[in-house]
C-alpha cells in the first residue's frame, strides 16, 4: 500500500463556472492531524454555500484552508491504536481500501471491541500478576510493537 509507483493522489474540490471562473477550491494536504489525507472532507452544504456566495463576486475564489468538515478526525495517537488493534496489537495494520473486491474490509470503529479487550486484559494482568511479571510483559510488548509503530509512522504522509 505504500509502494505505489506513481505516488499518491490526494483529494481536492474545484468548482468552475461556465465562464471559467473558479468558484471554490480546496485540497487535502496530508498531515497526521487528518490521518494522512484519509480523514474527513468538507461538508457538502458548506461547499455549496461557498460556491453560491462566490457566484456574484469578481475574481477567482482563494484556496479554502479551513473548511467546515463532515466530521472530526481521530487524533493521530488514537488512529495508531486503531491500526494496532487491526494488527492484533503485534504490528499495526492499515485498513485496506479494496471495498467490493471480495477482501474483507474493516472500518476503524470496528476495532473498538479489540481495544476494550486489550485494555481489559492489561488491567486484569496488572491486578492478578506480581508487579515484576506485569512490567516484564509490558516491556516485552513494547519491544515487539515499537518497530511496527515506527514503520507505519514513517509510511504515512505528513507534509509540514
GROMACS .gro file of C-alpha atoms in nm:
model
  160
    1UNK     CA    1   0.000   0.000   0.000
    2UNK     CA    2   0.293   0.235   0.040
    3UNK     CA    3   0.476   0.132  -0.275
    4UNK     CA    4   0.263   0.295  -0.538
    5UNK     CA    5   0.486   0.355  -0.845
    6UNK     CA    6   0.332   0.694  -0.928
    7UNK     CA    7   0.298   0.832  -0.578
    8UNK     CA    8  -0.032   0.919  -0.416
    9UNK     CA    9  -0.323   1.131  -0.526
   10UNK     CA   10  -0.488   1.344  -0.264
   11UNK     CA   11  -0.849   1.460  -0.294
   12UNK     CA   12  -0.943   1.810  -0.399
   13UNK     CA   13  -1.259   2.004  -0.480
   14UNK     CA   14  -1.273   2.262  -0.757
   15UNK     CA   15  -1.594   2.430  -0.873
   16UNK     CA   16  -1.569   2.622  -1.201
   17UNK     CA   17  -1.839   2.830  -1.369
   18UNK     CA   18  -1.920   2.801  -1.741
   19UNK     CA   19  -1.716   3.116  -1.789
   20UNK     CA   20  -1.409   2.954  -1.633
   21UNK     CA   21  -1.423   3.144  -1.304
   22UNK     CA   22  -1.313   2.938  -1.004
   23UNK     CA   23  -1.600   2.944  -0.754
   24UNK     CA   24  -1.449   2.718  -0.490
   25UNK     CA   25  -1.122   2.534  -0.433
   26UNK     CA   26  -0.997   2.305  -0.160
   27UNK     CA   27  -0.718   2.050  -0.150
   28UNK     CA   28  -0.620   1.793   0.105
   29UNK     CA   29  -0.273   1.836   0.248
   30UNK     CA   30  -0.176   1.507   0.413
   31UNK     CA   31  -0.090   1.553   0.779
   32UNK     CA   32  -0.110   1.333   1.085
   33UNK     CA   33  -0.399   1.553   1.203
   34UNK     CA   34  -0.614   1.441   0.904
   35UNK     CA   35  -0.491   1.080   0.908
   36UNK     CA   36  -0.251   1.150   0.620
   37UNK     CA   37  -0.535   1.254   0.392
   38UNK     CA   38  -0.767   0.965   0.479
   39UNK     CA   39  -0.976   1.176   0.712
   40UNK     CA   40  -1.286   1.391   0.674
   41UNK     CA   41  -1.381   1.600   0.374
   42UNK     CA   42  -1.551   1.942   0.353
   43UNK     CA   43  -1.925   1.924   0.421
   44UNK     CA   44  -2.134   1.935   0.104
   45UNK     CA   45  -2.372   2.205   0.230
   46UNK     CA   46  -2.075   2.420   0.337
   47UNK     CA   47  -1.912   2.386  -0.006
   48UNK     CA   48  -2.242   2.466  -0.178
   49UNK     CA   49  -2.284   2.781   0.035
   50UNK     CA   50  -1.931   2.891  -0.055
   51UNK     CA   51  -2.000   2.835  -0.425
   52UNK     CA   52  -2.327   3.030  -0.408
   53UNK     CA   53  -2.159   3.316  -0.221
   54UNK     CA   54  -1.880   3.342  -0.479
   55UNK     CA   55  -2.100   3.345  -0.791
   56UNK     CA   56  -2.162   3.720  -0.772
   57UNK     CA   57  -1.808   3.823  -0.675
   58UNK     CA   58  -1.531   3.916  -0.914
   59UNK     CA   59  -1.216   3.711  -0.945
   60UNK     CA   60  -1.139   3.354  -0.856
   61UNK     CA   61  -1.202   3.204  -0.515
   62UNK     CA   62  -0.898   3.167  -0.294
   63UNK     CA   63  -0.794   2.827  -0.162
   64UNK     CA   64  -1.013   2.728   0.134
   65UNK     CA   65  -0.766   2.621   0.400
   66UNK     CA   66  -1.011   2.588   0.690
   67UNK     CA   67  -1.342   2.447   0.564
   68UNK     CA   68  -1.625   2.305   0.772
   69UNK     CA   69  -1.558   1.930   0.770
   70UNK     CA   70  -1.804   1.640   0.769
   71UNK     CA   71  -1.662   1.502   1.093
   72UNK     CA   72  -1.372   1.536   1.334
   73UNK     CA   73  -1.080   1.304   1.270
   74UNK     CA   74  -0.928   1.084   1.537
   75UNK     CA   75  -0.609   1.227   1.688
   76UNK     CA   76  -0.302   1.057   1.536
   77UNK     CA   77  -0.213   0.853   1.852
   78UNK     CA   78  -0.571   0.720   1.869
   79UNK     CA   79  -0.559   0.629   1.500
   80UNK     CA   80  -0.232   0.443   1.564
   81UNK     CA   81  -0.411   0.245   1.837
   82UNK     CA   82  -0.681   0.151   1.584
   83UNK     CA   83  -0.409   0.036   1.343
   84UNK     CA   84  -0.250  -0.167   1.623
   85UNK     CA   85  -0.588  -0.324   1.703
   86UNK     CA   86  -0.631  -0.416   1.337
   87UNK     CA   87  -0.295  -0.595   1.358
   88UNK     CA   88  -0.393  -0.770   1.684
   89UNK     CA   89  -0.156  -0.544   1.883
   90UNK     CA   90   0.155  -0.709   1.739
   91UNK     CA   91   0.218  -0.487   1.436
   92UNK     CA   92  -0.002  -0.200   1.311
   93UNK     CA   93  -0.202  -0.296   1.005
   94UNK     CA   94  -0.363  -0.049   0.765
   95UNK     CA   95  -0.726  -0.069   0.667
   96UNK     CA   96  -0.745  -0.182   0.303
   97UNK     CA   97  -0.940   0.028   0.054
   98UNK     CA   98  -1.041  -0.272  -0.156
   99UNK     CA   99  -1.414  -0.240  -0.098
  100UNK     CA  100  -1.616  -0.453  -0.335
  101UNK     CA  101  -1.323  -0.672  -0.440
  102UNK     CA  102  -1.401  -0.966  -0.215
  103UNK     CA  103  -1.142  -0.887   0.050
  104UNK     CA  104  -1.275  -0.844   0.400
  105UNK     CA  105  -1.284  -0.469   0.466
  106UNK     CA  106  -1.293  -0.343   0.823
  107UNK     CA  107  -1.387   0.002   0.943
  108UNK     CA  108  -1.163   0.151   1.214
  109UNK     CA  109  -1.460   0.181   1.452
  110UNK     CA  110  -1.498  -0.199   1.438
  111UNK     CA  111  -1.169  -0.216   1.629
  112UNK     CA  112  -1.326  -0.068   1.944
  113UNK     CA  113  -1.411  -0.411   2.094
  114UNK     CA  114  -1.050  -0.519   2.037
  115UNK     CA  115  -0.924  -0.203   2.210
  116UNK     CA  116  -1.156  -0.264   2.505
  117UNK     CA  117  -1.046  -0.628   2.526
  118UNK     CA  118  -0.679  -0.532   2.507
  119UNK     CA  119  -0.712  -0.271   2.781
  120UNK     CA  120  -0.917  -0.512   2.994
  121UNK     CA  121  -0.654  -0.784   2.957
  122UNK     CA  122  -0.380  -0.545   3.072
  123UNK     CA  123  -0.589  -0.432   3.368
  124UNK     CA  124  -0.657  -0.795   3.464
  125UNK     CA  125  -0.288  -0.879   3.428
  126UNK     CA  126  -0.193  -0.583   3.647
  127UNK     CA  127  -0.437  -0.699   3.914
  128UNK     CA  128  -0.352  -1.070   3.901
  129UNK     CA  129   0.021  -1.089   3.835
  130UNK     CA  130   0.314  -0.988   4.050
  131UNK     CA  131   0.435  -0.641   3.957
  132UNK     CA  132   0.765  -0.757   3.806
  133UNK     CA  133   0.588  -1.010   3.577
  134UNK     CA  134   0.342  -0.746   3.466
  135UNK     CA  135   0.621  -0.496   3.393
  136UNK     CA  136   0.823  -0.760   3.206
  137UNK     CA  137   0.517  -0.841   2.994
  138UNK     CA  138   0.455  -0.473   2.923
  139UNK     CA  139   0.821  -0.421   2.830
  140UNK     CA  140   0.812  -0.725   2.600
  141UNK     CA  141   0.500  -0.592   2.427
  142UNK     CA  142   0.665  -0.251   2.379
  143UNK     CA  143   0.973  -0.418   2.227
  144UNK     CA  144   0.753  -0.622   1.989
  145UNK     CA  145   0.516  -0.339   1.888
  146UNK     CA  146   0.760  -0.046   1.859
  147UNK     CA  147   0.923  -0.138   1.523
  148UNK     CA  148   0.581  -0.164   1.358
  149UNK     CA  149   0.468   0.166   1.507
  150UNK     CA  150   0.783   0.340   1.382
  151UNK     CA  151   0.740   0.182   1.039
  152UNK     CA  152   0.375   0.284   0.998
  153UNK     CA  153   0.451   0.633   1.130
  154UNK     CA  154   0.717   0.679   0.861
  155UNK     CA  155   0.498   0.542   0.581
  156UNK     CA  156   0.206   0.775   0.638
  157UNK     CA  157   0.239   1.109   0.460
  158UNK     CA  158   0.284   1.421   0.667
  159UNK     CA  159   0.352   1.748   0.488
  160UNK     CA  160   0.450   2.029   0.721
   0.00000   0.00000   0.00000
